[in-house]
Short mmCIF file of C-alpha atoms in Angstrom, two decimals:
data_model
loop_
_atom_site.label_atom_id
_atom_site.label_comp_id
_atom_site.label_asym_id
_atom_site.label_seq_id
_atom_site.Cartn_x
_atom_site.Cartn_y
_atom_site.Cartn_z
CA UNK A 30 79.34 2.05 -4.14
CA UNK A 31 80.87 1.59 -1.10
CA UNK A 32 77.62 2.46 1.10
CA UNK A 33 75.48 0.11 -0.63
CA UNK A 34 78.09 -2.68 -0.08
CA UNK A 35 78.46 -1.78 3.92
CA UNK A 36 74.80 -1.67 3.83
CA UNK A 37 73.99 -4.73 2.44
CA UNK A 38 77.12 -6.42 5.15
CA UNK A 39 74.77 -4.96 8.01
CA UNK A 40 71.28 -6.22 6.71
CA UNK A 41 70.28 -9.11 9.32
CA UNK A 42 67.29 -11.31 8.48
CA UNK A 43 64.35 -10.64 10.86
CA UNK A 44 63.80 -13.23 13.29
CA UNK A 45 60.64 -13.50 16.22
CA UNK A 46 61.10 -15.49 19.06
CA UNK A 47 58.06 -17.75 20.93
CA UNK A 48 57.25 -14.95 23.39
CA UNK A 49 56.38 -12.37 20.68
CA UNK A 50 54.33 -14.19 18.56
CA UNK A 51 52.91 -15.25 21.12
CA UNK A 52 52.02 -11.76 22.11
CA UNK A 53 51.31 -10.77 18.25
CA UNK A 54 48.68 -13.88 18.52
CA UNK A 55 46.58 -12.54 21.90
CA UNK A 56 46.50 -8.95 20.19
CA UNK A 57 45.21 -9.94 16.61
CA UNK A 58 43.00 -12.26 18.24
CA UNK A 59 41.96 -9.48 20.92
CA UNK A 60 41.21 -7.29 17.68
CA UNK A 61 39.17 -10.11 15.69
CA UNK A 62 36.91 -10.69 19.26
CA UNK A 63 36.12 -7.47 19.64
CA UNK A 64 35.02 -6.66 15.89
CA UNK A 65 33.10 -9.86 15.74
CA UNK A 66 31.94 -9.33 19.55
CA UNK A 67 28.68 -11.00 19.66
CA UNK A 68 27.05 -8.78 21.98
CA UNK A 69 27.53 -6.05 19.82
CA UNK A 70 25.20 -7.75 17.63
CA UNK A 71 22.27 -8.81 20.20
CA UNK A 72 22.38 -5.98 22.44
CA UNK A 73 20.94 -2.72 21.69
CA UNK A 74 23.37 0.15 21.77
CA UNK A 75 21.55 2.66 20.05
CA UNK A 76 19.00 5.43 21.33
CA UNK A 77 15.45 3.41 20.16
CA UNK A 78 13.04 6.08 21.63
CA UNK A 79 13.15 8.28 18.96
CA UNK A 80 10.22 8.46 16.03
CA UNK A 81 9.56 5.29 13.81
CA UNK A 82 10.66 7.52 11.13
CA UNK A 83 14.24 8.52 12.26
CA UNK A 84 15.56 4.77 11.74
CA UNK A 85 17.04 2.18 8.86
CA UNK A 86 14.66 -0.38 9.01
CA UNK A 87 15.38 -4.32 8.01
CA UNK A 88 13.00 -4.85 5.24
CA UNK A 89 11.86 -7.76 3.04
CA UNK A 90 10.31 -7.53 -0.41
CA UNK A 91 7.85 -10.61 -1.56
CA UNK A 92 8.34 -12.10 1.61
CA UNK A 93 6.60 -14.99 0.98
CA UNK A 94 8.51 -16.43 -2.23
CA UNK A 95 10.39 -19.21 -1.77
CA UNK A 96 12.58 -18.43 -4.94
CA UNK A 97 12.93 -16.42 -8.14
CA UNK A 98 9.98 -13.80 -8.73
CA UNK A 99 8.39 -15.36 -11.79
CA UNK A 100 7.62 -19.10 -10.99
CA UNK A 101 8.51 -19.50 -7.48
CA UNK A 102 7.21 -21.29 -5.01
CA UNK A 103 4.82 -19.01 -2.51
CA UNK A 104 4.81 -20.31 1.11
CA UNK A 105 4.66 -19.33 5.19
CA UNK A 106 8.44 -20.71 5.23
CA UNK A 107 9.73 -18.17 3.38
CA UNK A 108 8.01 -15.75 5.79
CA UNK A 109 9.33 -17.29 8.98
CA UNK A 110 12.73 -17.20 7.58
CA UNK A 111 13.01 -13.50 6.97
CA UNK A 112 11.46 -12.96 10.75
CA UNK A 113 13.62 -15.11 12.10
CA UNK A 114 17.12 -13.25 10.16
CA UNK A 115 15.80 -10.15 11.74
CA UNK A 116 13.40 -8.17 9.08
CA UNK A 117 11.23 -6.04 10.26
CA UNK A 118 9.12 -5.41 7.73
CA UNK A 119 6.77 -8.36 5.56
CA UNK A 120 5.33 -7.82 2.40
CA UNK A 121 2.27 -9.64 1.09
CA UNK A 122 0.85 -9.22 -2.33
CA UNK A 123 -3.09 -10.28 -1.77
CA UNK A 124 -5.23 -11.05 -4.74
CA UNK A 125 -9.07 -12.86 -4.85
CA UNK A 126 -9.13 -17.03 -4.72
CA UNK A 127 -10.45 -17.89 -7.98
CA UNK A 128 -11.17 -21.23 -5.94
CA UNK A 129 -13.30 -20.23 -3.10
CA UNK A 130 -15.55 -16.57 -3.39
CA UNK A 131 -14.47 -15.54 0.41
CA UNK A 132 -10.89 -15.95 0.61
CA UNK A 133 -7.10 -14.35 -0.21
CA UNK A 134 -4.28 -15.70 -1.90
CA UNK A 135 -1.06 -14.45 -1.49
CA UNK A 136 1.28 -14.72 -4.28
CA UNK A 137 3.34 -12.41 -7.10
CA UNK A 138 0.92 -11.14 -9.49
CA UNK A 139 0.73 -11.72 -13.58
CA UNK A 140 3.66 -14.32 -12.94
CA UNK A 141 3.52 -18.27 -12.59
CA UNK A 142 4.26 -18.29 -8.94
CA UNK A 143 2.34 -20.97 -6.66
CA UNK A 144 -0.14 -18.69 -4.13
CA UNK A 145 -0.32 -19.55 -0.39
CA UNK A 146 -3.30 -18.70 1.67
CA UNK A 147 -3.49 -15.25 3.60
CA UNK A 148 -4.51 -16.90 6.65
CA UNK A 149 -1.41 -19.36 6.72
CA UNK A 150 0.97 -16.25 6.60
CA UNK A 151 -0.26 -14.06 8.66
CA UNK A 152 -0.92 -16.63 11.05
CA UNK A 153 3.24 -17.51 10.23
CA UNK A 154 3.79 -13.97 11.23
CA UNK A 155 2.01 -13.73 14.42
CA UNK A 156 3.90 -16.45 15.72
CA UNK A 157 7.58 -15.45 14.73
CA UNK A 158 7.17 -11.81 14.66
CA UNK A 159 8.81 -11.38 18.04
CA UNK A 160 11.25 -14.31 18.30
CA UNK A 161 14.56 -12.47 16.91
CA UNK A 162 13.20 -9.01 18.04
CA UNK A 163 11.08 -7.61 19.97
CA UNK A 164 10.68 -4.55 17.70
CA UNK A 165 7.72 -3.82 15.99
CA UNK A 166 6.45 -5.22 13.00
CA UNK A 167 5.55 -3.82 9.70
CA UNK A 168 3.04 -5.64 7.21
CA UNK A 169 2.83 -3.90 3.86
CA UNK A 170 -0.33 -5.43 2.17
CA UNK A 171 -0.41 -4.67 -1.63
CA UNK A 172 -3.90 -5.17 -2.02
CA UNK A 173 -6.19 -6.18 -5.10
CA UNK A 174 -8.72 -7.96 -3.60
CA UNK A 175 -12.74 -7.04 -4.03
CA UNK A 176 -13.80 -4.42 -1.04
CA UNK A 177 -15.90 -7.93 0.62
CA UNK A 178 -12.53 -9.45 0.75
CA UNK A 179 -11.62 -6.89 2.39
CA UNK A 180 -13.62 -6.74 5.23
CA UNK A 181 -12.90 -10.35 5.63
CA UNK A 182 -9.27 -9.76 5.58
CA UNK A 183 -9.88 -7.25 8.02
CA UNK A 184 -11.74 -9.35 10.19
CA UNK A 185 -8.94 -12.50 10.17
CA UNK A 186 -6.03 -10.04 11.00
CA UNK A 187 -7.65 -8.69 14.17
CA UNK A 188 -8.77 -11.98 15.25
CA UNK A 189 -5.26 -13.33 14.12
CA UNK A 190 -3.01 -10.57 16.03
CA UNK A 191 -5.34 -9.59 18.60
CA UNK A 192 -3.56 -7.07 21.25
CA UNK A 193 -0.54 -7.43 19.25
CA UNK A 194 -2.50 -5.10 16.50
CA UNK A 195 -1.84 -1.33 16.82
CA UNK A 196 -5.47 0.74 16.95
CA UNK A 197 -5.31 3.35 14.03
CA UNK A 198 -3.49 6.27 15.49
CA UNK A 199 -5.23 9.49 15.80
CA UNK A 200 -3.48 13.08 14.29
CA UNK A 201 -0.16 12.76 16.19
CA UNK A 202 2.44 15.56 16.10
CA UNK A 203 4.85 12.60 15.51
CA UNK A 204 5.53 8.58 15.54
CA UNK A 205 5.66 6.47 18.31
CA UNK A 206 9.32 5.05 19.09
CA UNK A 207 10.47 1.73 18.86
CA UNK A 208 10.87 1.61 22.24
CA UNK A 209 6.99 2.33 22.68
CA UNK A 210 5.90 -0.09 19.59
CA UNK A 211 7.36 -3.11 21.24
CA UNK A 212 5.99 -6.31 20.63
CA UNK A 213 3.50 -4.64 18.08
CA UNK A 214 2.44 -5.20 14.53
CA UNK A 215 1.75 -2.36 12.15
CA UNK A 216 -0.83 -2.91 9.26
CA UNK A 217 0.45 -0.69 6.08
CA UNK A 218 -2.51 -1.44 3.61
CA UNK A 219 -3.99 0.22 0.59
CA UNK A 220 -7.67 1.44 1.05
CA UNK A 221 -10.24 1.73 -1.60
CA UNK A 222 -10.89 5.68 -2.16
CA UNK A 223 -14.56 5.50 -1.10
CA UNK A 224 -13.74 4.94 2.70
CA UNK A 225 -11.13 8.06 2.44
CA UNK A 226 -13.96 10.97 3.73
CA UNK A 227 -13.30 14.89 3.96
CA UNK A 228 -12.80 13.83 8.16
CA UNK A 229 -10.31 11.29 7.30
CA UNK A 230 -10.59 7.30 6.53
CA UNK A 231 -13.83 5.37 7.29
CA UNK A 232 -14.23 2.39 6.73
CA UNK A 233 -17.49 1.82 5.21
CA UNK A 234 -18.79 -1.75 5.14
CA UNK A 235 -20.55 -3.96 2.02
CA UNK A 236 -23.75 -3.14 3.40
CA UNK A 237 -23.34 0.34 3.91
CA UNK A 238 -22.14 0.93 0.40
CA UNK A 239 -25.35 -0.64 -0.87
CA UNK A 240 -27.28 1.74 1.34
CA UNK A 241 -25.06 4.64 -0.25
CA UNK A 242 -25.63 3.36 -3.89
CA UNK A 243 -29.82 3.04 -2.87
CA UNK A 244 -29.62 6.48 -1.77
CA UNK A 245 -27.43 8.00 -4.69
CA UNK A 246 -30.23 6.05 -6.95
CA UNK A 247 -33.21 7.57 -4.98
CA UNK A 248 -31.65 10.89 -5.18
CA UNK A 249 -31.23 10.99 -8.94
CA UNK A 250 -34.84 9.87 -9.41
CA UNK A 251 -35.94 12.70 -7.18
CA UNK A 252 -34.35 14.91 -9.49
CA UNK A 253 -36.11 13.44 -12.81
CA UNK A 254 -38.97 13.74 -10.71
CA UNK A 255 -38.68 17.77 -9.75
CA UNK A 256 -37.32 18.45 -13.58
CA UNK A 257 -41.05 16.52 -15.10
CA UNK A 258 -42.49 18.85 -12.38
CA UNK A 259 -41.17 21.83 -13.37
CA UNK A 260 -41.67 21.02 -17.63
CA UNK A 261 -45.13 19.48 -17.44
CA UNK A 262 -46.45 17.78 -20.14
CA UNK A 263 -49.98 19.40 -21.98
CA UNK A 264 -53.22 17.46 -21.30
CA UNK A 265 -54.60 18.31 -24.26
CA UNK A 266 -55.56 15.20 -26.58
CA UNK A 267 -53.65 13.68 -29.05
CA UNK A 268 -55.39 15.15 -32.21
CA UNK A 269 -55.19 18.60 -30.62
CA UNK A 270 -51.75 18.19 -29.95
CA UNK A 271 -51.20 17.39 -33.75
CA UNK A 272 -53.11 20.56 -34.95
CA UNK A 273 -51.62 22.76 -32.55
CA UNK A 274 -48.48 21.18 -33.93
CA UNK A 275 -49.27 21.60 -37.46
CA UNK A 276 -50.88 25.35 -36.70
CA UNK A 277 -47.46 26.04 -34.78
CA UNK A 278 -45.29 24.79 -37.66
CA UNK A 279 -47.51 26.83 -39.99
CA UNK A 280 -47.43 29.74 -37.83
CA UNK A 281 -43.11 29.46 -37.78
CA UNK A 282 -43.13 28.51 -41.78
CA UNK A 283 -45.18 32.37 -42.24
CA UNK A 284 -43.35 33.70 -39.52
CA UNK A 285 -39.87 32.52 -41.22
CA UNK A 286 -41.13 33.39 -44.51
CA UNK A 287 -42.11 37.04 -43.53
CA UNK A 288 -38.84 37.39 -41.80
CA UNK A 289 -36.96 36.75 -44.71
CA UNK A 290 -38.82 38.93 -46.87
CA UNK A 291 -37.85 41.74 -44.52
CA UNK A 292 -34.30 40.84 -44.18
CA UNK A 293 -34.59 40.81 -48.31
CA UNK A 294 -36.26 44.15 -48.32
CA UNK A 295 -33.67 45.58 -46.12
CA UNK A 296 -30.79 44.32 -47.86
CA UNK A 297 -31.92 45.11 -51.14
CA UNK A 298 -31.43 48.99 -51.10
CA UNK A 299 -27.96 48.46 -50.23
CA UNK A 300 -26.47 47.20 -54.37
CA UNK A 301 -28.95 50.09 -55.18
CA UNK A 302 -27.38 52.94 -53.10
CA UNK A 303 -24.19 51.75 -54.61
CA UNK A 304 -25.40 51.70 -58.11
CA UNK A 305 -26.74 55.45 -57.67
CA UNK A 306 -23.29 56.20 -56.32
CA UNK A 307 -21.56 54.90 -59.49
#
């Protein structure tokens, strides 16, 4: 009992003077500057020259909705805000204008959301793209527009990004870095399978693929053609034809008839051979 008392007599209340929390104050502050150091945040520490495919990469899905997924509103704003907070990658879900036979709406598909024009975004992206980063850009194009759209799609994003487009990329051991994509845009896109050839993709234009179906057509009517050549119809007349008919049908009613007569006779010896034997 006695050491609890004597230690409870030497207990003294903890007291700081001005100098030390002073001090206490520059460290904790020294500490909360250098985890929320702001150039840790917009300067680039890390190795960037590796492949595309070694890194994290901000992304954004339905970039271009305003708000919830099922009745939204669809606009460029939405766009230039997720460029401008530092994502990387933009979605766009494309579908056919039911307004206008030539162009692309962008918008969330089977839902009430309000569409926005293809053109207005990407044009949204080409100017923002590079403003928090200068790191590539990805645009993933979920596409379900007609194969014309397409080729006017493809047309507007070339004129659109210009030099900021990246060519298709030929058989590469690897991606390209980062550091090499700078201040480039990336088309991911969804092709339909008739421009995907045994060589690789080719795109194949409207007109071409009218020449293809002309030529699958002529092809298959060469073909009826050789198969009437080879199995040509008799010139004989009409009535002919019907009495060789007749004749033939009379000739396979005798020959069937004799037939089964001798199948008859040659089963018919069988029930008698067993009748001798019993």
């Amino acid at each position: 009992g006695g050491g609890v008392e004597n230690a409870k007599e030497e207990y003294v209340e903890p007291t700081i003077d001005v100098t030390e929390l002073l001090l206490i104050l520059c460290n904790w502050t020294h500490y909360v500057n250098f985890a929320y150091d702001i150039r840790r945040h917009t300067q680039i520490y890390h190795d960037m020259t590796r492949p595309l495919s070694h890194y994290f990469i901000a992304s954004s899905h339905n970039s271009y909705l305003e708000g919830d997924q099922m009745k939204g509103k669809c606009s460029s704003f939405a766009i230039k805000r997720a460029l401008l907070l530092g994502c990387r990658v933009i979605e766009l879900d494309c579908y056919n204008s039911t307004q206008d036979e030539h162009s692309v709406k962008v918008y969330h598909g089977n839902t009430m959301t309000q569409p926005v024009g293809f053109i207005e975004c990407i044009e949204t992206i080409a100017k923002y793209a590079f403003v928090s980063s200068q790191y590539p850009v990805i645009l993933t194009i979920e596409n379900h527009v007609s194969v014309k759209r397409m080729e006017k799609m493809a047309d507007d994003i070339i004129k659109t990004f210009g030099d900021m487009l990246v060519k298709p990329l030929a058989k590469a051991e690897y991606y390209p870095s980062p550091e090499e994509l700078k201040g480039k845009v990336l088309l991911r896109d969804s092709v339909p399978p008739e421009w995907v050839t045994p060589r690789g993709l080719e795109p194949v234009s409207f007109e071409q693929q009218q020449q293809q179906q002309q030529q699958q057509q002529q092809q298959q009517q060469q073909g009826d053609d050789e198969k009437k050549t080879t199995n040509p119809k008799s010139s004989t007349p009409a009535h002919n034809n019907s009495n060789n008919t007749n004749a033939t049908t009379n000739d396979s009613t005798n020959a069937n008839g004799n037939a089964g007569e001798s199948a008859h006779k040659s089963v018919d010896p069988a029930p008698a051979a067993a009748a001798a034997a019993a």
